[in-house]
Short mmCIF file of C-alpha atoms in Angstrom, two decimals:
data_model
loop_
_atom_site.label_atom_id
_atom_site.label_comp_id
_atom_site.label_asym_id
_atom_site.label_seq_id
_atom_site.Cartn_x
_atom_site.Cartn_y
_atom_site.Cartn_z
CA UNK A 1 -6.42 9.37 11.93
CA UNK A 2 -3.02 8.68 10.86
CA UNK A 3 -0.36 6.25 12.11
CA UNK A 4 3.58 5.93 11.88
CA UNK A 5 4.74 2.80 9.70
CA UNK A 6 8.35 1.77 9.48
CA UNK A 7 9.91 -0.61 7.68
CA UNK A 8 10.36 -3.83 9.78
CA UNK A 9 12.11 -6.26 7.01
CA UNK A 10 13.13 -5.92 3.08
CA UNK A 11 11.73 -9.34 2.12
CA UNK A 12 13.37 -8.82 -1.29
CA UNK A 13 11.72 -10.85 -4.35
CA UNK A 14 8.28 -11.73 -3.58
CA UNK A 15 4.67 -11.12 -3.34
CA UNK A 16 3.48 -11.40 0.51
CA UNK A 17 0.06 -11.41 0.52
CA UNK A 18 -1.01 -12.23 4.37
CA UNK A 19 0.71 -12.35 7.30
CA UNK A 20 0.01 -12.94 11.13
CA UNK A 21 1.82 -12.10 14.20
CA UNK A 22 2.73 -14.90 16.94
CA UNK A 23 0.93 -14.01 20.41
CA UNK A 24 4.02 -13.69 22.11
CA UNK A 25 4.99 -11.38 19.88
CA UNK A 26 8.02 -12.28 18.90
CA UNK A 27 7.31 -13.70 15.07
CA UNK A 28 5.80 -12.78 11.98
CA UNK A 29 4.29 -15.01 9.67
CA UNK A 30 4.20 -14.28 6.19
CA UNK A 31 2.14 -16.10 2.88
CA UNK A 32 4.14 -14.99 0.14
CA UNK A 33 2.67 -16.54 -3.25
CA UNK A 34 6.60 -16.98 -4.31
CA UNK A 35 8.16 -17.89 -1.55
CA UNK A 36 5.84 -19.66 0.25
CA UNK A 37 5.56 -19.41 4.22
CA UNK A 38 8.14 -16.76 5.89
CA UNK A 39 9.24 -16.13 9.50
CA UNK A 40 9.98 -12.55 10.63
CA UNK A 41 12.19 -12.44 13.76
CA UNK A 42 10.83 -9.47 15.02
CA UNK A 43 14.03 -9.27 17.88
CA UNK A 44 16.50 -9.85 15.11
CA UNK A 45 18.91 -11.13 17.58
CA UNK A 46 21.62 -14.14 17.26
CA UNK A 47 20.34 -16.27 20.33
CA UNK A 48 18.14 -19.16 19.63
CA UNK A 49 14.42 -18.65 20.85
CA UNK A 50 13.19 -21.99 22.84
CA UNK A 51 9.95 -21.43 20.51
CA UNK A 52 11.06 -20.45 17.66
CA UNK A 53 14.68 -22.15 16.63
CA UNK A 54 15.52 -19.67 13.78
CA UNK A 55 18.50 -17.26 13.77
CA UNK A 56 17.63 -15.27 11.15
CA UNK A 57 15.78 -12.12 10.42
CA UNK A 58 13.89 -13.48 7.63
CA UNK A 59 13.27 -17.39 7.18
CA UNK A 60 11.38 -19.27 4.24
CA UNK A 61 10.06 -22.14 6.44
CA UNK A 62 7.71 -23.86 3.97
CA UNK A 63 7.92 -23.83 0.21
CA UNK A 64 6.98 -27.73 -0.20
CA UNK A 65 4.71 -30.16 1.40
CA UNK A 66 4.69 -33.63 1.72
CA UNK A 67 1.40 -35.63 1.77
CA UNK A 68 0.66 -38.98 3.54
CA UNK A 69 1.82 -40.99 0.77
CA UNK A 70 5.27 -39.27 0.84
CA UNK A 71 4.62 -37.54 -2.90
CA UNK A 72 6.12 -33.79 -2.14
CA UNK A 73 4.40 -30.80 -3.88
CA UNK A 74 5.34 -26.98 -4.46
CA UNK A 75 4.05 -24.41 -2.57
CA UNK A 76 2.52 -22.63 -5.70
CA UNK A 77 0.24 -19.54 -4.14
CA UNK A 78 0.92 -19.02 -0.27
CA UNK A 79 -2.63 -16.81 0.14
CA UNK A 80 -3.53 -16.45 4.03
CA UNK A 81 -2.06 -16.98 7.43
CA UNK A 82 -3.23 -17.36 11.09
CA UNK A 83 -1.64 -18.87 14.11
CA UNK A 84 -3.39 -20.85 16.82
CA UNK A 85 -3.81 -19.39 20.18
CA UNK A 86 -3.44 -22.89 22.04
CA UNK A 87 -0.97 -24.85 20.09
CA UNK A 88 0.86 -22.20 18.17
CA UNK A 89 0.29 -23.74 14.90
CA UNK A 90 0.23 -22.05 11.94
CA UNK A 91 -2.64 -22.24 9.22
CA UNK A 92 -2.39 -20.86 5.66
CA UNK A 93 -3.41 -21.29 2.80
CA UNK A 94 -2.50 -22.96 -0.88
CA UNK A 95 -4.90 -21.11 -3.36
CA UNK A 96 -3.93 -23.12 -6.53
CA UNK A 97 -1.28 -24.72 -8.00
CA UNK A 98 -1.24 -21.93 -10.76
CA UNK A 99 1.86 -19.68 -10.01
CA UNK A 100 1.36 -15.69 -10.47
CA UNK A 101 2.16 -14.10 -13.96
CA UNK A 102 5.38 -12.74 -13.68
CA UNK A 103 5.58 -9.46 -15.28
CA UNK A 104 8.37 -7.54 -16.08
CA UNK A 105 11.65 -8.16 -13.69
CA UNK A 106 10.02 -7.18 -10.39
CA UNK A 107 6.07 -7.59 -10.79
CA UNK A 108 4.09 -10.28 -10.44
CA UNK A 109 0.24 -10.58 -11.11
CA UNK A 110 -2.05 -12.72 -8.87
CA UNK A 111 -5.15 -12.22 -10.26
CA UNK A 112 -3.72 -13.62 -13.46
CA UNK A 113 -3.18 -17.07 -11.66
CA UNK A 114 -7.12 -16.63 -10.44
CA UNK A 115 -8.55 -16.03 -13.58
CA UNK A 116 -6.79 -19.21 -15.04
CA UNK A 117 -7.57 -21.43 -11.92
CA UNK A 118 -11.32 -20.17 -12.28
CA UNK A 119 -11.47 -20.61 -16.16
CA UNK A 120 -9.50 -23.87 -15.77
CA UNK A 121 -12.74 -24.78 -13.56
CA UNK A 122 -10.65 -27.24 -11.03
CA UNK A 123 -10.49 -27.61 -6.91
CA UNK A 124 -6.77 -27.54 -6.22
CA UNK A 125 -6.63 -24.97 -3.03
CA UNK A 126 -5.13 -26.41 0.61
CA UNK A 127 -5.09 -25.61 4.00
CA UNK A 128 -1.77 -26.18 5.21
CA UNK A 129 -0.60 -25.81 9.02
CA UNK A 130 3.00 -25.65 9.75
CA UNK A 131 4.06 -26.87 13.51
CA UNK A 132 6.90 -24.51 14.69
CA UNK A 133 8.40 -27.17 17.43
CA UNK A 134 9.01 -29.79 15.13
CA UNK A 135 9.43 -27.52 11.59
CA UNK A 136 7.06 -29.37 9.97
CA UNK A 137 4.27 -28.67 7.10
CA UNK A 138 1.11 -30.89 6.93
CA UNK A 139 -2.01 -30.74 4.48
CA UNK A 140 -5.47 -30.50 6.15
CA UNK A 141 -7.67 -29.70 3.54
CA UNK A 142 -7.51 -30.26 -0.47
CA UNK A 143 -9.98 -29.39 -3.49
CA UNK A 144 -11.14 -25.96 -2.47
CA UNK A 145 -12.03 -23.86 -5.18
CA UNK A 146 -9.45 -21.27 -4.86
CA UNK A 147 -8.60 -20.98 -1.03
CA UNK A 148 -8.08 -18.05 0.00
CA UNK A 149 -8.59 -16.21 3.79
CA UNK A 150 -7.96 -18.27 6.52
CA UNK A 151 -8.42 -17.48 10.52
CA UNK A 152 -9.24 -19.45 13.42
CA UNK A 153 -12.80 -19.94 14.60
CA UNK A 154 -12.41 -20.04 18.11
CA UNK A 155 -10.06 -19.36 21.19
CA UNK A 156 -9.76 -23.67 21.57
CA UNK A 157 -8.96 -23.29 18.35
CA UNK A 158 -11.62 -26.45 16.92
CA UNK A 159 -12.17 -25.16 13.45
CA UNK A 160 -10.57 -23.08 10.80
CA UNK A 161 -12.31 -20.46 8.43
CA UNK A 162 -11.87 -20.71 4.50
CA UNK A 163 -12.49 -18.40 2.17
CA UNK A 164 -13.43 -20.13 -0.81
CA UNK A 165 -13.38 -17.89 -3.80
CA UNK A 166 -14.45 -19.20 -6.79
CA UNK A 167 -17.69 -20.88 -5.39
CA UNK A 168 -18.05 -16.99 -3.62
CA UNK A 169 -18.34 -18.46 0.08
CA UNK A 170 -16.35 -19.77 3.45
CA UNK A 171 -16.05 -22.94 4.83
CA UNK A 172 -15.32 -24.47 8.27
CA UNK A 173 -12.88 -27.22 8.71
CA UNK A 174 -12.64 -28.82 12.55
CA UNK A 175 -9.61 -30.03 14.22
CA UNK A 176 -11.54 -31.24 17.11
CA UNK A 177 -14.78 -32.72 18.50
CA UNK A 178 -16.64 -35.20 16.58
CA UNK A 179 -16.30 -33.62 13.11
CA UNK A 180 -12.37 -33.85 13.49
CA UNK A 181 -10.89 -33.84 9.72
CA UNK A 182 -14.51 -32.85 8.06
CA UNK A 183 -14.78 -29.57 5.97
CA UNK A 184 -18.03 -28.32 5.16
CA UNK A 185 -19.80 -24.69 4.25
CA UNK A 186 -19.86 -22.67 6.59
CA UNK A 187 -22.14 -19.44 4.68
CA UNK A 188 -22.50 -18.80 1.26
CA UNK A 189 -23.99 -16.96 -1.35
CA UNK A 190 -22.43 -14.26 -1.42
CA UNK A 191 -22.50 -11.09 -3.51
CA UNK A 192 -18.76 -11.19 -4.02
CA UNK A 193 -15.78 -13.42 -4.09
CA UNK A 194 -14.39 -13.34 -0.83
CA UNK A 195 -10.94 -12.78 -0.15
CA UNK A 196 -8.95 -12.30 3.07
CA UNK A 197 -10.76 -13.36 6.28
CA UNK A 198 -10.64 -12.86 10.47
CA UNK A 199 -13.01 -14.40 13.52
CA UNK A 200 -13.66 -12.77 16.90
CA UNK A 201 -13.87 -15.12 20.14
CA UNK A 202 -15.11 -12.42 21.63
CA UNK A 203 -17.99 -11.56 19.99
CA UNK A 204 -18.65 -15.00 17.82
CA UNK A 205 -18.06 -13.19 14.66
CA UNK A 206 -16.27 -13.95 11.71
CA UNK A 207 -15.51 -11.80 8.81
CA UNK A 208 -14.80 -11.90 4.86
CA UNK A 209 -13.79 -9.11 2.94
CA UNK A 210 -15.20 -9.06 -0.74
CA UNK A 211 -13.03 -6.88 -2.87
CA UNK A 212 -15.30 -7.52 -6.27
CA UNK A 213 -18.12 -8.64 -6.95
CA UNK A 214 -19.13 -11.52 -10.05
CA UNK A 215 -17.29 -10.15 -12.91
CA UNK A 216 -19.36 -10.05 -16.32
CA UNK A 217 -17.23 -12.78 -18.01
CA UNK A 218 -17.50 -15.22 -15.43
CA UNK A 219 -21.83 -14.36 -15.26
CA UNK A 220 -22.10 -15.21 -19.02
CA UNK A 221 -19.85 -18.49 -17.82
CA UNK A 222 -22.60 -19.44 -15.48
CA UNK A 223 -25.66 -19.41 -18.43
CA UNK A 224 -23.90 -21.64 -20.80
CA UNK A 225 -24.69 -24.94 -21.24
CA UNK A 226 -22.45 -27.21 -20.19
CA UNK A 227 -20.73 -27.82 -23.63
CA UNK A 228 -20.24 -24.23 -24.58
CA UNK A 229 -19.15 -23.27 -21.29
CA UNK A 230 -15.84 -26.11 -21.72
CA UNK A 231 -15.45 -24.71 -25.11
CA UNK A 232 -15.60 -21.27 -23.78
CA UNK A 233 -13.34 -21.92 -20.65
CA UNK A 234 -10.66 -23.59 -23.32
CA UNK A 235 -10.89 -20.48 -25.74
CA UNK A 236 -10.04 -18.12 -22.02
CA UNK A 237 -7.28 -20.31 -21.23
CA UNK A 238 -5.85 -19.79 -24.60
CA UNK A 239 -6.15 -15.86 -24.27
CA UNK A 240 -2.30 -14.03 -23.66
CA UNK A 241 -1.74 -12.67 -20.40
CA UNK A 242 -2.05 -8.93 -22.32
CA UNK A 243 -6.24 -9.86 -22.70
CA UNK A 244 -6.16 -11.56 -19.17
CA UNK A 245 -4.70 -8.64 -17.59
CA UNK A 246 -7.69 -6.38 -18.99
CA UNK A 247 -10.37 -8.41 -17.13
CA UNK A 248 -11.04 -6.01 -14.15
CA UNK A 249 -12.79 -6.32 -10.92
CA UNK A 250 -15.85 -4.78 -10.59
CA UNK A 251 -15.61 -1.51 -8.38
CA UNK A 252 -17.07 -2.76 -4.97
CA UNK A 253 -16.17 -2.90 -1.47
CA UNK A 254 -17.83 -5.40 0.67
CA UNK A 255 -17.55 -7.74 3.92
CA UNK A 256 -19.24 -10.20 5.11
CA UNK A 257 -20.55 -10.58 8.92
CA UNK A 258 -20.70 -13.90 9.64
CA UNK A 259 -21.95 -15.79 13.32
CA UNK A 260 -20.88 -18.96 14.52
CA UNK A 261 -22.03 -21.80 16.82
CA UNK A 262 -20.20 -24.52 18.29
CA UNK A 263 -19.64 -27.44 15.69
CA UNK A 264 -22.63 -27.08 13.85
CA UNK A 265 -23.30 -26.24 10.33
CA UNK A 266 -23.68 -22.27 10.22
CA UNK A 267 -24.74 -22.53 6.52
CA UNK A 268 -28.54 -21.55 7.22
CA UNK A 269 -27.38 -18.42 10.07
CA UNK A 270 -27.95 -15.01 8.89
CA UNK A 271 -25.42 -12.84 7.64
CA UNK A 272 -24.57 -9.42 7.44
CA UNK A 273 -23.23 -7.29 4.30
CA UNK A 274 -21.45 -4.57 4.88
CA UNK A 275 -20.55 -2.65 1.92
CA UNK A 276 -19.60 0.44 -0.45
CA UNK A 277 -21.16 -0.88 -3.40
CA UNK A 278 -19.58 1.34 -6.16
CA UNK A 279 -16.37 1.39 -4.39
CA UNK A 280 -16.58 5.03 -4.01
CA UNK A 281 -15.23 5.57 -0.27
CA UNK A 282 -13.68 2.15 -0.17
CA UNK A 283 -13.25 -1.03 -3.04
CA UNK A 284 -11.17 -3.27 -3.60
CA UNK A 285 -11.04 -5.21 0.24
CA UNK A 286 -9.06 -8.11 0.41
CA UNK A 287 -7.51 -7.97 4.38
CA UNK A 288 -9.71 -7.75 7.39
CA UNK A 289 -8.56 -7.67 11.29
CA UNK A 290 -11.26 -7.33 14.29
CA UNK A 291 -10.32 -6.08 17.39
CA UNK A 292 -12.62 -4.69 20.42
CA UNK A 293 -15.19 -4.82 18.07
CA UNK A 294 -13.79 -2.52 15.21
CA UNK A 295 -12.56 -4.18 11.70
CA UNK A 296 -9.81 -3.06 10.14
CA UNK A 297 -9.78 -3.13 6.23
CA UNK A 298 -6.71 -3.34 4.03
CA UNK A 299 -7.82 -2.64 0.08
CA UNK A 300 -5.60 -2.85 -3.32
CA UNK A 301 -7.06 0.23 -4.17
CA UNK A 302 -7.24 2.90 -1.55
CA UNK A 303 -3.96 3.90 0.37
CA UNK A 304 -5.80 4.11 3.94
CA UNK A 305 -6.59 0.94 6.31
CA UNK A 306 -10.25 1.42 6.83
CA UNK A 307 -12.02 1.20 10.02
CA UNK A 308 -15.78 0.46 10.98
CA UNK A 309 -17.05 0.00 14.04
CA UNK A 310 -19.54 -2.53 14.64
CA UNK A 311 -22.49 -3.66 17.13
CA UNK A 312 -22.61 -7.39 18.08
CA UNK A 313 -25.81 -7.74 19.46
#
């Protein structure tokens, strides 16, 4: 199958990573690790939306955030977006507060800023939801382990999805019922780190796209005791970007199949693994949309979008 693309906005310096369009249509949302959170006026016309009060083509609308004891903070690594179907809100995540290696003029390197957050061995990832009416950024959730995909659970939009890298699982924060403000795992254990993320109301499904699995260094990490391991971690974090940047990921393509109740702990459900596991057709998955029961996989590696059909029974 192919597909015409066209070019629907020159962002200019930056490193989008996620993005998620508005359900009227008439946005795009943007997680650029540089920049932070970006609007896309899709109708690029001078008249002021009701909704959306921007004028502009392209908009940064959240580079800092202020928590609830007024103390503002940079929006280091802008990972993930998804917008609420009821409220319009939009959730996204704050992986780290490691910036990307810049490299060269025009390149930047974000799995530079992961292997230093991982060897660093400390929970600084947010979720972060931005309120379009009022233009307003607030933090939800703090000390994940690298936060990473983010989507909304269900169509009442009561919990949020998190893919937690580092600790290789996803976890389920609730913005209603009587868990309001908890976060807690939602699966785990899995055979990769996983990446991007996506639910279905439809079907009850949510998904996480693995694009490695454990890499060697960080196995031998995890058999240390706990001395040499801090010793080792420092010696890492003291390694130029030139070593850093020859750590590869393993060649893999995975995702992860996911159910989900209603505001209980979906830590003991079964999941499902779907996955190329030399990366030979397919590696390297880090975006994942569902829709009428197909996924559709973005990779790093492979210059396709990669579709599987799936059964929800």
């Amino acid at each position: 199958l192919t597909a015409k693309s066209v070019l629907a906005a020159d962002l200019g310096m930056g490193r989008p990573l996620g993005g998620k369009f508005t359900y009227d249509g008439k946005s795009l949302f943007i997680a650029d690790t540089l920049l932070g959170l970006i609007r896309v006026n899709i109708k690029n016309n001078k008249e002021e939306d009701s909704t959306f009060r921007t004028i502009d083509k392209v908009q940064i609308v959240a580079s800092f955030v202020t928590d609830k004891n007024g103390k503002q903070s940079r929006i280091l690594y802008a990972n993930d977006v998804d917008i609420g179907p009821v409220t319009g809100h939009v959730y996204f995540t704050d992986s780290t507060d490691i910036a990307p290696e810049r490299i060269g003029t025009r390149t930047w390197d974000t799995m530079t800023g992961f292997k230093h957050d991982y060897f660093r061995g400390k929970s600084k990832g947010r979720l972060l939801r931005y309120d379009p009416q009022i233009d307003k950024v607030d933090i939800l959730a703090e000390n994940i382990w690298f936060a990473n995909g983010v989507a909304v659970v269900d169509k009442d939009e009561s919990s949020i999805m998190i893919s937690e890298t580092s600790l290789a699982r996803t976890l389920r924060y609730y913005l209603k019922g009587p868990k309001k403000g908890s976060l807690e795992v939602m699966s785990s254990k899995f055979p990769g780190y996983p990446d991007g993320g996506d639910c279905s109301f439809e079907t009850n499904l949510c998904f996480a796209p693995m694009p490695s699995t454990a890499l060697p260094i960080f196995v031998k990490l995890g058999v240390l005791p706990e001395s040499f391991n801090a010793f080792f971690r420092t010696l890492c974090l003291m390694l130029p970007v030139s070593v850093l940047l020859k750590i590869k990921p393993v060649k893999y393509g995975g995702v992860v199949e996911m159910p989900v109740g209603d505001n209980d702990d979906n830590s003991s459900k079964s999941i499902r693994i779907l996955q190329d596991p030399f990366g030979k057709e397919i590696g390297m998955l880090t975006g994942v949309a569902t829709f009428e029961n197909k996924l559709y996989l973005g990779s790093l590696k492979n210059e396709f979008i990669g579709m599987f059909e799936y059964n929800d029974e």
